[in-house]
Coordinates of C-alpha atoms in Angstrom, one line a residue:
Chain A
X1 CA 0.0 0.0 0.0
X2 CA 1.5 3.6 -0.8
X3 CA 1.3 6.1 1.3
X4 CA -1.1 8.2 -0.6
X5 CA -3.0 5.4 -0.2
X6 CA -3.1 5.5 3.6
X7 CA -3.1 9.9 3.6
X8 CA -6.5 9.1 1.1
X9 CA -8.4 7.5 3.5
X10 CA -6.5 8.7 7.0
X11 CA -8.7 11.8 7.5
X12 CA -12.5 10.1 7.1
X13 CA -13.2 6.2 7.2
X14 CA -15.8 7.0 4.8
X15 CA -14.0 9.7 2.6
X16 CA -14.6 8.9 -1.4
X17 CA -10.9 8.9 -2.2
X18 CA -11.3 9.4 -5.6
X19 CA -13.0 12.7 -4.9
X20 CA -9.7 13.8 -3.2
X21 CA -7.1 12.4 -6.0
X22 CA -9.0 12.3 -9.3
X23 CA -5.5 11.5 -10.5
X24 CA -4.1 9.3 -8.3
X25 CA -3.7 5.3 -7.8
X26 CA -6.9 5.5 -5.2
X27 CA -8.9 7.1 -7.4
X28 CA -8.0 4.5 -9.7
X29 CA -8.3 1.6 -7.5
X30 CA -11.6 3.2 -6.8
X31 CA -12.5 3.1 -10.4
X32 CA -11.5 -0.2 -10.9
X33 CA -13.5 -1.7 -8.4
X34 CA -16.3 -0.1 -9.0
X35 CA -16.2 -1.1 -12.6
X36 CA -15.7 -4.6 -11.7
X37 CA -18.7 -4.1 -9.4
X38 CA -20.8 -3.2 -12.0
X39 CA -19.3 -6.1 -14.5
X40 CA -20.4 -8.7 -11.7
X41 CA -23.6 -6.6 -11.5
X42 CA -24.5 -7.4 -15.2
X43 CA -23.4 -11.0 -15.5
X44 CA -23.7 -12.2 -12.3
X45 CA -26.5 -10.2 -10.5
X46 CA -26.8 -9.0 -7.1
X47 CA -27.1 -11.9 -4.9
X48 CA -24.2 -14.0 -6.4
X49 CA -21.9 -11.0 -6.2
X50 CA -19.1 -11.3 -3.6
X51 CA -16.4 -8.7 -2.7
X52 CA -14.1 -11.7 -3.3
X53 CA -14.5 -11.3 -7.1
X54 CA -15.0 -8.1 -7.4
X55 CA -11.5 -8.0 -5.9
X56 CA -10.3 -10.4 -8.0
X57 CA -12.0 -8.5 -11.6
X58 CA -10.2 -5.7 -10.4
X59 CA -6.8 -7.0 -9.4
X60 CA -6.9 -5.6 -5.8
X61 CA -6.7 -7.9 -2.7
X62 CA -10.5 -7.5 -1.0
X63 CA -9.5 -5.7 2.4
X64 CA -9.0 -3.2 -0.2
X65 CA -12.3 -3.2 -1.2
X66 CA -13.3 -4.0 2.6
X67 CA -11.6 -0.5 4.1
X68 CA -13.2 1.8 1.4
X69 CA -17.2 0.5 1.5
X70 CA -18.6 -0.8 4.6
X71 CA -21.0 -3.1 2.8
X72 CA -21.6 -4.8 0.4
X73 CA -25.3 -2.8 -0.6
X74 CA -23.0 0.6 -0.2
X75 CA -20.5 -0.4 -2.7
X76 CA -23.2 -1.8 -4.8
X77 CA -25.1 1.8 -4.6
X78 CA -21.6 3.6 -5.8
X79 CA -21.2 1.6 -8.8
X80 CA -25.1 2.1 -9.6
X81 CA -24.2 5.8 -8.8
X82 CA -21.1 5.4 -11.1
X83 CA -22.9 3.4 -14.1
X84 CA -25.7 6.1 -14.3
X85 CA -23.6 9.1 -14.2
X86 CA -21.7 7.1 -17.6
X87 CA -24.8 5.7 -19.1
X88 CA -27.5 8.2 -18.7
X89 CA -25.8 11.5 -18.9
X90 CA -27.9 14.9 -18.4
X91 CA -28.4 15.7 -22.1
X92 CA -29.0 19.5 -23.6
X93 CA -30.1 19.2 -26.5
X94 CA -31.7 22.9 -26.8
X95 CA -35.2 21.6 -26.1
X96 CA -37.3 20.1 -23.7
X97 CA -38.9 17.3 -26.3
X98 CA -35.2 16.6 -27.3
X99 CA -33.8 16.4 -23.9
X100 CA -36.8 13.8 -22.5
X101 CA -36.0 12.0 -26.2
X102 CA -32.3 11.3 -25.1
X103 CA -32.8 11.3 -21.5
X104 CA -35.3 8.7 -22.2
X105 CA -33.4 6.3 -24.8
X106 CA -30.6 6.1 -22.5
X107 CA -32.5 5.0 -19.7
X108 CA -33.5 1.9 -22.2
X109 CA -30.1 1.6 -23.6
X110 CA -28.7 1.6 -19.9
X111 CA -31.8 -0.8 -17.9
X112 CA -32.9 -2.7 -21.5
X113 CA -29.8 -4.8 -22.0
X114 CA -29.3 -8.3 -21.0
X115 CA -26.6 -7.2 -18.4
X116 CA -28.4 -3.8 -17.2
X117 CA -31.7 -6.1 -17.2
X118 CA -30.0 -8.7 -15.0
X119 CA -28.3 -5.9 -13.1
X120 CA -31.4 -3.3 -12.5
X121 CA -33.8 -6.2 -11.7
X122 CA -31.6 -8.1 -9.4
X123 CA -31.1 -5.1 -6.9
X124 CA -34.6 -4.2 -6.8
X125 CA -35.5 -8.1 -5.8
X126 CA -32.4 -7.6 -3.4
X127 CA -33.9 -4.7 -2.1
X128 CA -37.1 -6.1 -1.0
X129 CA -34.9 -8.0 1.8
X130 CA -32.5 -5.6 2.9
X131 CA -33.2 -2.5 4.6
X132 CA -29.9 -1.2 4.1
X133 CA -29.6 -2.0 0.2
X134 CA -33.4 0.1 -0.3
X135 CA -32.0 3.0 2.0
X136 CA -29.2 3.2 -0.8
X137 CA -31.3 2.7 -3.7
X138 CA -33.4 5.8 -2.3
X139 CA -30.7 8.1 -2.0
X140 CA -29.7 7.1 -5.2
X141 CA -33.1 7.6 -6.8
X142 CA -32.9 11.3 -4.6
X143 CA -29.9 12.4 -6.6
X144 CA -30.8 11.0 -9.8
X145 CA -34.5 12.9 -10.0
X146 CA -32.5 16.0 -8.6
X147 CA -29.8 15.9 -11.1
X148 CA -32.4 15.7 -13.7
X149 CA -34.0 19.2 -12.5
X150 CA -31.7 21.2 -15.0
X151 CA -33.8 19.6 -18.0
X152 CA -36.5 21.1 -17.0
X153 CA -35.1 24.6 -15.6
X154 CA -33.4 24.7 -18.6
X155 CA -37.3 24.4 -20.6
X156 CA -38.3 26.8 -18.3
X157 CA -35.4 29.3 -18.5
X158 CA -36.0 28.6 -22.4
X159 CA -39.8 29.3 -22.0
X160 CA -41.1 26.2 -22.6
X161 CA -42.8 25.1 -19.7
X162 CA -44.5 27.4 -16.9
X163 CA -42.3 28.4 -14.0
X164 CA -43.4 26.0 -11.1
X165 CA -43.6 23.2 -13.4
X166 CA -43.2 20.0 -11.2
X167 CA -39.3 18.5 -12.3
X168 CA -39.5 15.7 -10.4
X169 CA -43.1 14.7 -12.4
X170 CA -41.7 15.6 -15.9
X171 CA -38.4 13.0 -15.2
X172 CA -40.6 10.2 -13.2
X173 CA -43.2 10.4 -15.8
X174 CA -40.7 9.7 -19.0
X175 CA -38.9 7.0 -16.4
X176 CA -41.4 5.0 -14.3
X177 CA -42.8 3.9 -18.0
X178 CA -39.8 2.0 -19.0
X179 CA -39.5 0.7 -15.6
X180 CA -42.5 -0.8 -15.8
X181 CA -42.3 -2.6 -18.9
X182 CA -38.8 -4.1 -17.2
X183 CA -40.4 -4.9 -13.8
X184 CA -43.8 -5.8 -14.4
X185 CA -45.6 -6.0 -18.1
X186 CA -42.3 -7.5 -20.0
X187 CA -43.1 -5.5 -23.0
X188 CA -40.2 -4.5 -25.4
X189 CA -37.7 -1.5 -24.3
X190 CA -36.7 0.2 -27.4
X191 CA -35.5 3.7 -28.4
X192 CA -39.1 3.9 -30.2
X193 CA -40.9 3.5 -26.9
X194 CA -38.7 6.3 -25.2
X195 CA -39.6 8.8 -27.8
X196 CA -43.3 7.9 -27.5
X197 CA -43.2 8.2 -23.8
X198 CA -41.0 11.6 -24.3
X199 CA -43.5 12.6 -26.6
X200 CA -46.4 12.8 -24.4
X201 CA -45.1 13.9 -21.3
X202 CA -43.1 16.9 -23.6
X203 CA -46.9 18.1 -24.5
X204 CA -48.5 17.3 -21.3
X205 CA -45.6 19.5 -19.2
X206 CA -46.2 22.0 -22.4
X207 CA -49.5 22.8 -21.6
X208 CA -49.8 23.0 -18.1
Chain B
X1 CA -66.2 -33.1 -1.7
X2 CA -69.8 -32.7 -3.4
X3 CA -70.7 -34.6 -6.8
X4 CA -71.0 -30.5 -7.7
X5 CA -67.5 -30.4 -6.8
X6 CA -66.1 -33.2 -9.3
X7 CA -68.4 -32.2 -12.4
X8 CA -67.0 -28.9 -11.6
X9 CA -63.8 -29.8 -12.7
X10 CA -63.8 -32.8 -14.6
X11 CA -64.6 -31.2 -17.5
X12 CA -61.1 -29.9 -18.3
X13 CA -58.7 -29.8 -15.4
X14 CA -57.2 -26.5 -15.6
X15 CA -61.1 -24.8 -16.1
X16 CA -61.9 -21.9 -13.7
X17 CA -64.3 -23.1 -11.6
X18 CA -65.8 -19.7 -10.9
X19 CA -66.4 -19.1 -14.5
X20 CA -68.7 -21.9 -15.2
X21 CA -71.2 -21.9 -11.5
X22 CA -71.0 -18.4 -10.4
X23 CA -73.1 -19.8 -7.3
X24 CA -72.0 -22.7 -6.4
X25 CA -70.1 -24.4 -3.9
X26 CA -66.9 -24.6 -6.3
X27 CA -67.1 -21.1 -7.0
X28 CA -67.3 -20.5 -3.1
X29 CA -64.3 -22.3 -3.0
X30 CA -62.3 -20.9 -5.1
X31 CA -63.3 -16.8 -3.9
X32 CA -62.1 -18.5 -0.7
X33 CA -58.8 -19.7 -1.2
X34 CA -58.1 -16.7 -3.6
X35 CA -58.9 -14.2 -0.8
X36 CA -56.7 -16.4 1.6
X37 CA -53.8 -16.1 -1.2
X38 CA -54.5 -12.3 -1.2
X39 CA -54.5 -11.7 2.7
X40 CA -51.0 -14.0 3.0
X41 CA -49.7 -12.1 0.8
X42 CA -50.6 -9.1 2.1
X43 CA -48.8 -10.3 5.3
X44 CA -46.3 -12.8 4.9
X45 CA -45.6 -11.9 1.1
X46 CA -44.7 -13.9 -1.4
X47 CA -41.7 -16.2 -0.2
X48 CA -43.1 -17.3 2.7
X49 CA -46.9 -18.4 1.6
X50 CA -47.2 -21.9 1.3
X51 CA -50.5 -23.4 -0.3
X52 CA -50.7 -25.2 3.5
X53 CA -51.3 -21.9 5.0
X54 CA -53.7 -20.8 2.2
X55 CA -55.7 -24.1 3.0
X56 CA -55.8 -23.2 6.6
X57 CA -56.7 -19.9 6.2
X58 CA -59.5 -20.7 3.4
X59 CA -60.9 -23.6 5.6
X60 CA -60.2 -26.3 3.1
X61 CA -57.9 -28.9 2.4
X62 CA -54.6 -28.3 0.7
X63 CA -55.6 -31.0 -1.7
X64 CA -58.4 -28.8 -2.8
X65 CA -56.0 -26.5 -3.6
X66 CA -53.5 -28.5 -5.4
X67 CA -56.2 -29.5 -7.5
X68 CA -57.3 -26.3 -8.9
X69 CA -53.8 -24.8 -8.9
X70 CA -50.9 -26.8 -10.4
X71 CA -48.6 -24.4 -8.8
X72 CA -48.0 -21.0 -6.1
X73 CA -47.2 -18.9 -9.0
X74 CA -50.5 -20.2 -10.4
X75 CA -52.7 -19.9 -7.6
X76 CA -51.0 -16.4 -6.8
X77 CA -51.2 -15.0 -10.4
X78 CA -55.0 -15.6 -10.0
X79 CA -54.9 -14.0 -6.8
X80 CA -53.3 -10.7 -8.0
X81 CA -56.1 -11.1 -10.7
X82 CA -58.9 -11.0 -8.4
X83 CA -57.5 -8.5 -6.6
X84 CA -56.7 -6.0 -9.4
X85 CA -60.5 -6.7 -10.5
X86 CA -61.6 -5.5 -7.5
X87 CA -59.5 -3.1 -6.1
X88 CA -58.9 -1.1 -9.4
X89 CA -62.2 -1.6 -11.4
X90 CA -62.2 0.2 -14.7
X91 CA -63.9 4.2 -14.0
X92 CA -66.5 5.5 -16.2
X93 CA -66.4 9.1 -14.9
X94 CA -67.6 10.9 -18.3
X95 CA -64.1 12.4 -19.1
X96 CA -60.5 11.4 -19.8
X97 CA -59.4 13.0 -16.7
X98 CA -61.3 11.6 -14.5
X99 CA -60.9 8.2 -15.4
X100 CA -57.0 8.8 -14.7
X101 CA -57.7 10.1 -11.9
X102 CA -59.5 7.4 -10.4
X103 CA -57.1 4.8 -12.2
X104 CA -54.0 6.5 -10.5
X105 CA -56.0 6.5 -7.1
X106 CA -57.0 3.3 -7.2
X107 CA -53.5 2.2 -8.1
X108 CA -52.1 4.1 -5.3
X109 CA -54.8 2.6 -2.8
X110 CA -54.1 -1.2 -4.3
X111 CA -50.1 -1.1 -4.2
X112 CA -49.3 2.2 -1.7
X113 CA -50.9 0.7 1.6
X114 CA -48.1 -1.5 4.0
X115 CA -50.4 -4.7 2.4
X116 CA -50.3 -3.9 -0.6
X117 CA -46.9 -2.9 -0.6
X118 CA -45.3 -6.0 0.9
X119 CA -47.7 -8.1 -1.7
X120 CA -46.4 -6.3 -5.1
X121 CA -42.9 -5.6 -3.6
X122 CA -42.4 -9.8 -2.9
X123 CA -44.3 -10.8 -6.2
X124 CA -41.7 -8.4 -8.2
X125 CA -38.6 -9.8 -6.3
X126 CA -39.5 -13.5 -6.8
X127 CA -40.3 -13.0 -10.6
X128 CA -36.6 -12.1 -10.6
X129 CA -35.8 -15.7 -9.8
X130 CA -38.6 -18.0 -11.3
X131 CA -39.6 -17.6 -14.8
X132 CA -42.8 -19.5 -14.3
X133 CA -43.6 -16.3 -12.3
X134 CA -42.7 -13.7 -14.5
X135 CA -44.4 -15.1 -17.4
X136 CA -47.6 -15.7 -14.9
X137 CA -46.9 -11.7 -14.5
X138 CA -46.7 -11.0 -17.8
X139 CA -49.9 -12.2 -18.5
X140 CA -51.9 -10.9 -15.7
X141 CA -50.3 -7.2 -17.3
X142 CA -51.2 -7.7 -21.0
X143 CA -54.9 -8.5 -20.0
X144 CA -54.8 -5.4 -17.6
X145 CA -53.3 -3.0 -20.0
X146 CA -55.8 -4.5 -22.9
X147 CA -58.8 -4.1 -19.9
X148 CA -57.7 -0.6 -19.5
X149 CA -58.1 0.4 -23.0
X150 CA -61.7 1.0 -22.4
X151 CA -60.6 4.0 -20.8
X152 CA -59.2 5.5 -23.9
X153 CA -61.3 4.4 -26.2
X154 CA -64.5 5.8 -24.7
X155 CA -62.1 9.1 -24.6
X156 CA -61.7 8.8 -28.4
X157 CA -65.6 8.3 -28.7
X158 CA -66.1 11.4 -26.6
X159 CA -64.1 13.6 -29.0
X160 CA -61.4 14.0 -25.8
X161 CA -59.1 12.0 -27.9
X162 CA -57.2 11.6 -31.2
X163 CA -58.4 7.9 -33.2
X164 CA -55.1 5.6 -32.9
X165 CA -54.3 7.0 -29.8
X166 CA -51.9 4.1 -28.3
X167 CA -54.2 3.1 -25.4
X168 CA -51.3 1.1 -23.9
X169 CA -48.8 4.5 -23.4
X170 CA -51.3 6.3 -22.1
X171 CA -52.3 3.7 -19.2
X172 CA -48.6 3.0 -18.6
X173 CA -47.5 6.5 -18.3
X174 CA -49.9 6.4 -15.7
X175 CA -49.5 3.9 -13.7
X176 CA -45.8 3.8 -14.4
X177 CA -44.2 6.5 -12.2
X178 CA -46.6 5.2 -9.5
X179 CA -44.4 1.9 -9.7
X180 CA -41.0 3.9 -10.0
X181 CA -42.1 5.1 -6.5
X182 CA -43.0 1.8 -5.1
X183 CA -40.3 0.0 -6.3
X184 CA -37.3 2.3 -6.7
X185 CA -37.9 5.9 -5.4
X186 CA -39.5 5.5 -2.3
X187 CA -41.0 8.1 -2.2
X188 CA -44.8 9.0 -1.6
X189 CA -47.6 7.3 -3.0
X190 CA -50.7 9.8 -2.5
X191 CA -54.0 10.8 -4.3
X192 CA -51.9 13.9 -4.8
X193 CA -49.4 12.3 -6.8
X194 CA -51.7 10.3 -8.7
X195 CA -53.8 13.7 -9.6
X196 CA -50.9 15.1 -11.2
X197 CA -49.5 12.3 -12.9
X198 CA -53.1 12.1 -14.1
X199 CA -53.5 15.5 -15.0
X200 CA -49.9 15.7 -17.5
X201 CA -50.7 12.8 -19.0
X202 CA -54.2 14.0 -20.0
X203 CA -53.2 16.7 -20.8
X204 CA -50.3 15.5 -23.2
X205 CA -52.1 12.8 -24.6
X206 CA -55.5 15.4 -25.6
X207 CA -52.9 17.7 -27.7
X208 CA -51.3 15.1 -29.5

């Protein structure tokens, strides 16, 4: 272990090192193993994920992994955290239709595939039985819907929608839909589906 | 068991009772042991109901059940149908809406309660590991969404809507972010929230 290492994590038990060093070998052992995390995630699922391979994907040794996440549903949470910030970007596309349009394939493209299917609907059965693993997956889901509020101050700075209009509604309107056909009514995900669903929440918001 | 009983079913093993002596003792019995199947898994959930338990609670034998049931993803799918037919009838309010309004509520009332929500919470998570489940699921959602469509087409025969308005979008963008909550969000499920999910996708789906 280096001593940047150990000055990384010294100050905080819970510090994200890789917010201190974006440069540095934690932040890249921090990268690693949350990418491996995420690999596991998609081909393995939640349940059959151990910190042992994750370790092993990412050619650390697991107190590695042990002394930067508590848990096993916090480190899990990160690498969700991690995969959405890389897979479903906050788009600006100049207007509000085009921004739920992008916003929206790229919550199919990221929850649609065989991995992100096997990785999306493996923590939400995970969930059900662990307190812990939902308490993440909330706070997640808190800083997802508020990250996606500058799509719709941007329509509103644009003029586009009405001030007041409801951010949170606009985002969980385009994204509950594709959820649903995951979880629940096994219909097909597609890009074609997103616009649809961006469509009609684009004119409903428009209106108000 | 009655000579009722064994003509009730001898017909064709997997018949629905119900369907063929609305008031007879076979129908009796299977409202029974559906309503027990509903109130375990309002209270146990899903992994822990056994068809012993159903039998106790329904006052009948567990052969009874194994009879009419060839498995707990059978007998539960049928629950979930009963349920849904009685807790989220299809409104007739006179306007488009309305009917989304009391849809939304409905929803909210049928999957928001602590019942409710341990019931459609375990039932998701166990689909994730039994495919006989999910596909049990699956079904029980195309014939809602196709039940639903009543709702938009009495909209289009009102003049509320556009003809080929998709049907299907419109009753999953409601009920949709109602789910997102449920499952992954956690947060509120209110009339409020089912008002205004109501009210933008009304409103996006009349101006299309």
């Amino acid at each position: 272990m280096s001593q940047h290492e150990v000055d990384g994590i010294a100050s905080n038990g819970r510090v994200r090192v890789g917010e201190q060093r974006p440069g540095g070998r934690a932040a890249r052992v921090r990268s690693d193993v949350l990418a491996a995390t995420a690999t596991l995630l998609n081909t393995v699922g939640y349940e059959q994920l151990s910190i042992e391979d994750v370790a092993d994907e990412a050619g650390v040794h697991k107190t590695t992994v042990y002394r930067r996440w508590s848990s096993k549903a916090e480190l899990v949470a990160d690498a969700v955290r991690r995969n959405a910030e890389q897979a479903v970007p906050m788009p600006d596309t100049g207007s509000l239709l085009g921004d739920l349009q992008v916003l929206g394939r790229n919550v199919v493209a990221n929850i649609g595939s065989e991995g992100g299917s096997l990785r999306s609907r493996s923590i939400v059965a995970a969930s059900t039985g662990s307190d812990e693993l939902m308490a993440e997956l909330h706070s997640f889901w808190a800083e997802r819907l508020a990250t996606s509020e500058v799509i719709v101050d941007r329509a509103i700075e644009r003029g586009e929608l009405p001030d007041g209009t409801d951010a949170n509604l606009v985002i969980e309107a385009v994204v509950g839909p594709i959820w649903l056909r995951l979880l629940l009514t096994g219909e097909p995900i597609d890009a074609d589906f997103a616009d649809r669903i961006a469509d009609l929440v684009a004119a409903g918001a428009t209106v108000r």
